[in-house]
Short mmCIF file of C-alpha atoms in Angstrom, two decimals:
data_model
loop_
_atom_site.label_atom_id
_atom_site.label_comp_id
_atom_site.label_asym_id
_atom_site.label_seq_id
_atom_site.Cartn_x
_atom_site.Cartn_y
_atom_site.Cartn_z
CA MET A 1 45.84 141.13 -104.74
CA SER A 2 43.43 141.36 -101.82
CA LEU A 3 44.44 142.38 -98.30
CA HIS A 4 41.12 141.56 -96.64
CA ILE A 5 39.73 138.13 -95.84
CA GLU A 6 36.30 136.68 -96.50
CA THR A 7 34.71 136.99 -93.08
CA PRO A 8 32.38 134.54 -91.34
CA LEU A 9 28.66 134.79 -92.00
CA LEU A 10 26.55 133.17 -89.32
CA GLU A 11 23.09 133.22 -87.84
CA SER A 12 22.99 134.57 -84.31
CA ARG A 13 20.85 132.35 -82.15
CA PRO A 14 20.84 134.75 -79.16
CA LEU A 15 19.85 137.77 -81.26
CA SER A 16 17.35 135.80 -83.32
CA MET A 17 15.61 134.60 -80.17
CA LEU A 18 15.63 138.10 -78.71
CA ALA A 19 14.35 139.79 -81.85
CA GLY A 20 11.86 137.08 -82.75
CA ARG A 21 13.23 136.99 -86.30
CA SER A 22 16.28 135.65 -88.12
CA VAL A 23 19.38 137.75 -87.40
CA TRP A 24 22.58 137.13 -89.35
CA LEU A 25 26.03 138.56 -88.65
CA LYS A 26 28.86 139.52 -91.00
CA LEU A 27 31.85 139.35 -88.68
CA GLU A 28 34.12 142.11 -89.96
CA ALA A 29 35.69 142.29 -86.49
CA VAL A 30 37.93 139.37 -87.46
CA GLN A 31 39.57 141.20 -90.38
CA PRO A 32 43.39 141.33 -90.04
CA SER A 33 43.39 145.00 -89.01
CA GLY A 34 40.40 144.53 -86.69
CA SER A 35 37.64 146.13 -88.75
CA PHE A 36 35.89 146.37 -92.11
CA LYS A 37 38.17 149.29 -93.03
CA ILE A 38 40.75 146.99 -94.59
CA ARG A 39 38.31 146.19 -97.41
CA GLY A 40 38.21 149.72 -98.78
CA ILE A 41 41.53 151.01 -97.48
CA GLY A 42 43.27 147.84 -98.60
CA HIS A 43 41.80 148.12 -102.09
CA ALA A 44 42.92 151.76 -102.32
CA CYS A 45 46.41 150.94 -101.04
CA VAL A 46 46.86 148.13 -103.56
CA GLU A 47 45.83 150.48 -106.37
CA HIS A 48 48.17 153.29 -105.21
CA HIS A 49 51.00 150.78 -104.86
CA ARG A 50 50.34 149.62 -108.42
CA ARG A 51 50.64 153.25 -109.53
CA GLY A 52 54.03 153.53 -107.83
CA ALA A 53 53.32 155.11 -104.44
CA LYS A 54 56.37 155.07 -102.15
CA ARG A 55 54.59 156.18 -98.97
CA PHE A 56 51.05 156.06 -97.64
CA ILE A 57 49.75 158.94 -95.53
CA SER A 58 46.65 158.66 -93.34
CA SER A 59 44.80 160.94 -90.96
CA SER A 60 43.21 158.52 -88.53
CA GLY A 61 44.07 157.36 -85.03
CA GLY A 62 41.43 154.68 -85.37
CA ASN A 63 40.54 151.81 -87.63
CA ALA A 64 41.29 153.53 -90.94
CA GLY A 65 44.83 154.35 -89.81
CA LEU A 66 45.31 150.78 -88.64
CA ALA A 67 44.14 149.50 -92.02
CA VAL A 68 46.62 151.77 -93.83
CA ALA A 69 49.42 150.66 -91.52
CA TYR A 70 48.59 146.99 -92.05
CA ALA A 71 48.37 147.45 -95.82
CA GLY A 72 51.68 149.30 -95.90
CA ARG A 73 53.44 146.54 -94.00
CA ARG A 74 51.99 143.86 -96.26
CA LEU A 75 52.91 145.78 -99.42
CA GLY A 76 56.33 146.95 -98.24
CA VAL A 77 55.36 150.64 -98.39
CA ALA A 78 56.29 153.21 -95.71
CA VAL A 79 53.33 154.60 -93.76
CA THR A 80 52.87 157.86 -91.85
CA VAL A 81 49.72 158.21 -89.77
CA ALA A 82 48.70 161.57 -88.30
CA VAL A 83 46.50 161.18 -85.23
CA PRO A 84 44.65 163.74 -83.10
CA GLU A 85 45.68 164.48 -79.54
CA THR A 86 42.63 162.50 -78.40
CA ALA A 87 44.00 159.26 -79.87
CA THR A 88 44.46 156.61 -77.19
CA GLU A 89 47.84 155.17 -76.27
CA ARG A 90 46.52 151.76 -77.31
CA ALA A 91 45.71 153.07 -80.80
CA LYS A 92 49.17 154.60 -81.18
CA GLU A 93 50.83 151.42 -79.98
CA LEU A 94 48.85 149.31 -82.45
CA LEU A 95 49.91 151.63 -85.27
CA ARG A 96 53.54 151.35 -84.26
CA GLN A 97 53.25 147.56 -84.08
CA GLU A 98 52.43 147.66 -87.79
CA GLY A 99 55.56 149.73 -88.43
CA ALA A 100 53.86 153.07 -89.04
CA GLU A 101 55.34 156.47 -88.19
CA VAL A 102 52.87 158.17 -85.83
CA LEU A 103 52.57 161.97 -85.69
CA VAL A 104 50.26 163.67 -83.18
CA HIS A 105 48.61 166.91 -84.27
CA GLY A 106 45.30 168.69 -83.63
CA ASP A 107 42.41 168.18 -81.22
CA SER A 108 39.97 166.93 -83.86
CA TRP A 109 40.10 164.73 -86.94
CA GLN A 110 39.46 167.75 -89.15
CA GLU A 111 42.61 169.50 -87.88
CA THR A 112 44.59 166.26 -88.10
CA ASN A 113 43.42 165.72 -91.67
CA GLN A 114 44.52 169.19 -92.75
CA PHE A 115 47.93 168.57 -91.18
CA ALA A 116 48.26 165.20 -92.92
CA LEU A 117 47.62 166.81 -96.29
CA THR A 118 50.59 169.16 -95.74
CA LEU A 119 52.87 166.11 -95.48
CA LEU A 120 52.22 164.98 -99.04
CA GLY A 121 55.23 164.94 -101.30
CA PRO A 122 56.23 163.35 -104.61
CA GLY A 123 55.56 159.64 -104.54
CA ASP A 124 53.13 159.86 -101.60
CA ALA A 125 49.52 158.67 -101.64
CA PHE A 126 46.88 160.03 -99.28
CA LEU A 127 44.35 157.51 -97.95
CA HIS A 128 41.11 159.20 -96.92
CA PRO A 129 39.29 157.27 -94.18
CA PHE A 130 35.92 157.27 -95.95
CA ASP A 131 35.49 159.76 -98.82
CA ASP A 132 37.10 157.99 -101.78
CA PRO A 133 35.56 155.94 -104.63
CA LEU A 134 38.38 153.37 -104.28
CA VAL A 135 37.38 152.87 -100.65
CA TRP A 136 33.72 152.41 -101.57
CA GLN A 137 34.66 149.86 -104.23
CA GLY A 138 36.56 147.85 -101.62
CA HIS A 139 33.73 147.95 -99.11
CA ALA A 140 31.32 146.70 -101.79
CA THR A 141 33.07 143.31 -101.66
CA LEU A 142 31.15 142.63 -98.45
CA VAL A 143 27.96 142.35 -100.51
CA ASP A 144 29.77 140.18 -103.06
CA GLU A 145 30.40 137.69 -100.25
CA LEU A 146 26.75 137.75 -99.17
CA ALA A 147 25.66 137.08 -102.74
CA GLY A 148 28.20 134.30 -103.11
CA ALA A 149 26.82 132.64 -99.98
CA GLY A 150 23.25 132.99 -101.24
CA CYS A 151 22.33 135.17 -98.27
CA LYS A 152 20.00 137.97 -99.32
CA PRO A 153 18.61 139.68 -96.22
CA ASP A 154 15.42 141.69 -95.92
CA ALA A 155 17.43 144.56 -94.42
CA ILE A 156 21.03 145.39 -93.47
CA VAL A 157 21.92 147.18 -90.23
CA LEU A 158 25.18 149.11 -90.17
CA SER A 159 26.91 151.94 -88.34
CA VAL A 160 27.53 155.28 -90.01
CA GLY A 161 30.50 157.55 -89.30
CA GLY A 162 31.80 159.38 -92.34
CA GLY A 163 29.62 157.28 -94.63
CA GLY A 164 32.22 155.10 -96.36
CA LEU A 165 30.68 151.79 -95.33
CA LEU A 166 27.17 152.92 -96.25
CA SER A 167 28.43 154.12 -99.65
CA GLY A 168 30.28 150.87 -100.33
CA VAL A 169 27.44 148.58 -99.26
CA THR A 170 25.02 150.56 -101.40
CA GLU A 171 27.37 150.13 -104.37
CA GLY A 172 27.51 146.39 -103.72
CA LEU A 173 23.74 146.08 -103.47
CA ARG A 174 23.31 147.84 -106.81
CA ARG A 175 25.93 145.60 -108.39
CA HIS A 176 23.87 142.53 -107.50
CA GLY A 177 20.48 144.04 -108.30
CA TRP A 178 19.50 144.08 -104.61
CA ASN A 179 17.94 147.53 -104.82
CA ASP A 180 15.04 146.33 -102.66
CA VAL A 181 17.24 145.67 -99.60
CA PRO A 182 17.00 148.70 -97.29
CA LEU A 183 19.83 149.90 -95.08
CA LEU A 184 19.21 150.80 -91.45
CA ALA A 185 21.95 153.34 -90.80
CA VAL A 186 22.70 153.75 -87.10
CA GLU A 187 24.51 156.59 -85.32
CA THR A 188 24.90 157.58 -81.70
CA GLU A 189 23.05 160.72 -80.74
CA GLY A 190 26.22 162.78 -80.21
CA ALA A 191 27.73 161.93 -83.60
CA ALA A 192 24.75 162.02 -85.95
CA SER A 193 26.14 163.84 -88.99
CA PHE A 194 24.23 161.54 -91.37
CA ARG A 195 20.89 162.27 -89.68
CA ALA A 196 21.70 165.98 -89.80
CA ALA A 197 22.39 165.73 -93.53
CA VAL A 198 19.18 163.77 -94.19
CA ASP A 199 17.14 166.31 -92.23
CA ALA A 200 18.76 169.31 -93.93
CA GLY A 201 18.79 167.83 -97.42
CA GLN A 202 22.51 168.58 -97.66
CA THR A 203 25.65 167.71 -95.75
CA VAL A 204 26.17 169.94 -92.73
CA ALA A 205 28.97 170.20 -90.20
CA LEU A 206 28.12 169.35 -86.60
CA ALA A 207 29.25 171.94 -84.09
CA ARG A 208 30.97 169.20 -82.09
CA ILE A 209 31.13 165.46 -81.54
CA ASP A 210 29.61 164.51 -78.20
CA SER A 211 29.79 160.72 -78.15
CA ILE A 212 32.11 158.07 -76.77
CA ALA A 213 31.77 156.29 -80.14
CA ALA A 214 34.75 158.29 -81.33
CA THR A 215 35.23 156.36 -84.56
CA LEU A 216 31.78 157.56 -85.66
CA GLY A 217 32.98 161.10 -85.05
CA ALA A 218 32.97 162.69 -88.50
CA LYS A 219 31.51 166.18 -88.16
CA ARG A 220 30.32 166.04 -91.76
CA VAL A 221 29.24 162.89 -93.60
CA CYS A 222 30.53 162.46 -97.15
CA GLU A 223 28.37 163.68 -100.05
CA GLN A 224 28.19 160.15 -101.46
CA ALA A 225 26.40 158.88 -98.34
CA LEU A 226 23.66 161.47 -98.76
CA ARG A 227 23.45 160.64 -102.46
CA CYS A 228 22.97 156.98 -101.55
CA ALA A 229 20.14 157.93 -99.18
CA ARG A 230 18.39 159.70 -102.06
CA GLU A 231 18.81 156.82 -104.51
CA HIS A 232 18.46 153.75 -102.26
CA PRO A 233 16.10 152.93 -99.36
CA VAL A 234 18.01 154.06 -96.27
CA ARG A 235 16.50 154.63 -92.84
CA SER A 236 18.36 156.73 -90.28
CA LEU A 237 18.32 155.33 -86.72
CA LEU A 238 19.75 156.88 -83.57
CA THR A 239 20.90 155.15 -80.42
CA THR A 240 22.46 156.30 -77.17
CA ASP A 241 26.02 155.86 -75.99
CA LEU A 242 24.82 153.72 -73.10
CA ASP A 243 22.85 151.40 -75.38
CA ALA A 244 25.86 151.06 -77.69
CA LEU A 245 28.10 150.20 -74.72
CA ASP A 246 25.56 147.72 -73.40
CA ALA A 247 25.43 146.09 -76.83
CA CYS A 248 29.23 145.70 -76.81
CA GLU A 249 29.15 143.80 -73.51
CA ARG A 250 26.17 141.67 -74.46
CA PHE A 251 27.70 140.81 -77.83
CA LEU A 252 30.92 139.78 -76.11
CA ALA A 253 28.96 137.44 -73.84
CA ASP A 254 26.88 136.06 -76.71
CA HIS A 255 29.56 135.68 -79.39
CA ARG A 256 32.94 135.98 -77.65
CA VAL A 257 33.92 138.95 -79.82
CA LEU A 258 34.81 142.38 -78.42
CA VAL A 259 33.85 145.38 -80.58
CA GLU A 260 34.09 149.14 -80.25
CA PRO A 261 31.13 151.35 -79.26
CA ALA A 262 30.94 152.50 -82.89
CA CYS A 263 30.10 148.91 -83.78
CA GLY A 264 27.91 148.52 -80.71
CA ALA A 265 25.76 151.29 -82.20
CA ALA A 266 24.70 148.96 -85.03
CA LEU A 267 24.02 146.13 -82.59
CA ALA A 268 22.05 148.30 -80.14
CA PRO A 269 18.76 148.33 -82.15
CA LEU A 270 18.84 144.53 -82.14
CA TYR A 271 19.43 144.23 -78.42
CA GLN A 272 16.90 146.98 -77.70
CA ARG A 273 14.33 145.43 -80.06
CA ALA A 274 13.88 148.69 -81.93
CA PRO A 275 10.46 149.03 -83.60
CA GLU A 276 12.15 149.85 -86.94
CA LEU A 277 13.13 146.17 -87.21
CA ALA A 278 9.56 144.89 -87.03
CA ASP A 279 9.02 144.99 -90.81
CA PHE A 280 11.74 142.45 -91.59
CA ASP A 281 12.00 138.69 -91.17
CA LYS A 282 15.71 138.27 -92.03
CA ILE A 283 18.11 140.96 -90.83
CA LEU A 284 21.84 141.14 -91.45
CA ALA A 285 24.00 143.16 -89.05
CA ILE A 286 27.45 144.23 -90.16
CA VAL A 287 29.68 143.70 -87.13
CA CYS A 288 32.17 146.31 -88.29
CA GLY A 289 34.58 145.62 -85.42
CA GLY A 290 37.17 148.02 -84.05
CA ALA A 291 40.59 147.35 -82.59
CA THR A 292 41.23 150.20 -80.18
CA ALA A 293 38.70 149.69 -77.35
CA THR A 294 39.26 147.41 -74.37
CA LEU A 295 36.63 145.88 -72.11
CA GLU A 296 37.96 148.02 -69.26
CA GLN A 297 37.42 151.16 -71.34
CA ILE A 298 33.91 150.11 -72.30
CA ARG A 299 32.98 149.50 -68.67
CA ALA A 300 34.57 152.79 -67.59
CA TRP A 301 32.62 154.70 -70.25
CA ALA A 302 29.45 153.02 -69.02
CA GLY A 303 30.24 154.07 -65.45
CA ARG A 304 30.73 150.53 -64.20
#
């Protein structure tokens, strides 16, 4: 059983003209839960349900929590989602729409995650937002779809938060023998735990998250993401909050799809014509999506 859909793959005429090269989009924003997260989270939930789980527990007020809530509703499994105090009312309302119990605890995801782990009882399954081999296996299906469509890009641009998407896409590339396709891993400057790990040669905890791209806000990237960077060609790119927000608005105008700033981060190098893209003729951007941001919020964050 699969809880995600095969998402549209299309060539972006506006971005191709701007970049002077072929730019393709994998539109994960149209997944049922609003983001790519349902690929990995959904796969993990199906497996835990097969093993007999009676309740799913998550520690995310963002897209991972929404994916767990959606999966639970589809599978008929109760869901409890712990969210930090910073979670927006919109995020909590979306979780409740899916039938999830929402508990507010902690001022950071790390505190919320520790609280969520204390809730585990017999018959419960914990769904980690990004650090889980089941999640990586689910995310790898994105590359399966590219291969099935005969679309092998010269490079893939994606956002990095905790590193689950990067880990899954790398797994998918290996599965299809596409070891020569580099990943351009983009973070905002205030949430760059992957860059910090690459620079240090080991995962390190950021002192704080200082970015409006809250769903990129993992203080420490997972070990698997750093392992992928050692074994696969991965380039770390940084962008600013303002460029990510600008990319969200421009992408909405160009493609009629609203995404979160965390997704705008991956689109920003394309709109800003980053020099790191100059080596490639065919670029694929993973439009990872995001369900919790509104256009009004994006404009307010940008000071408009």
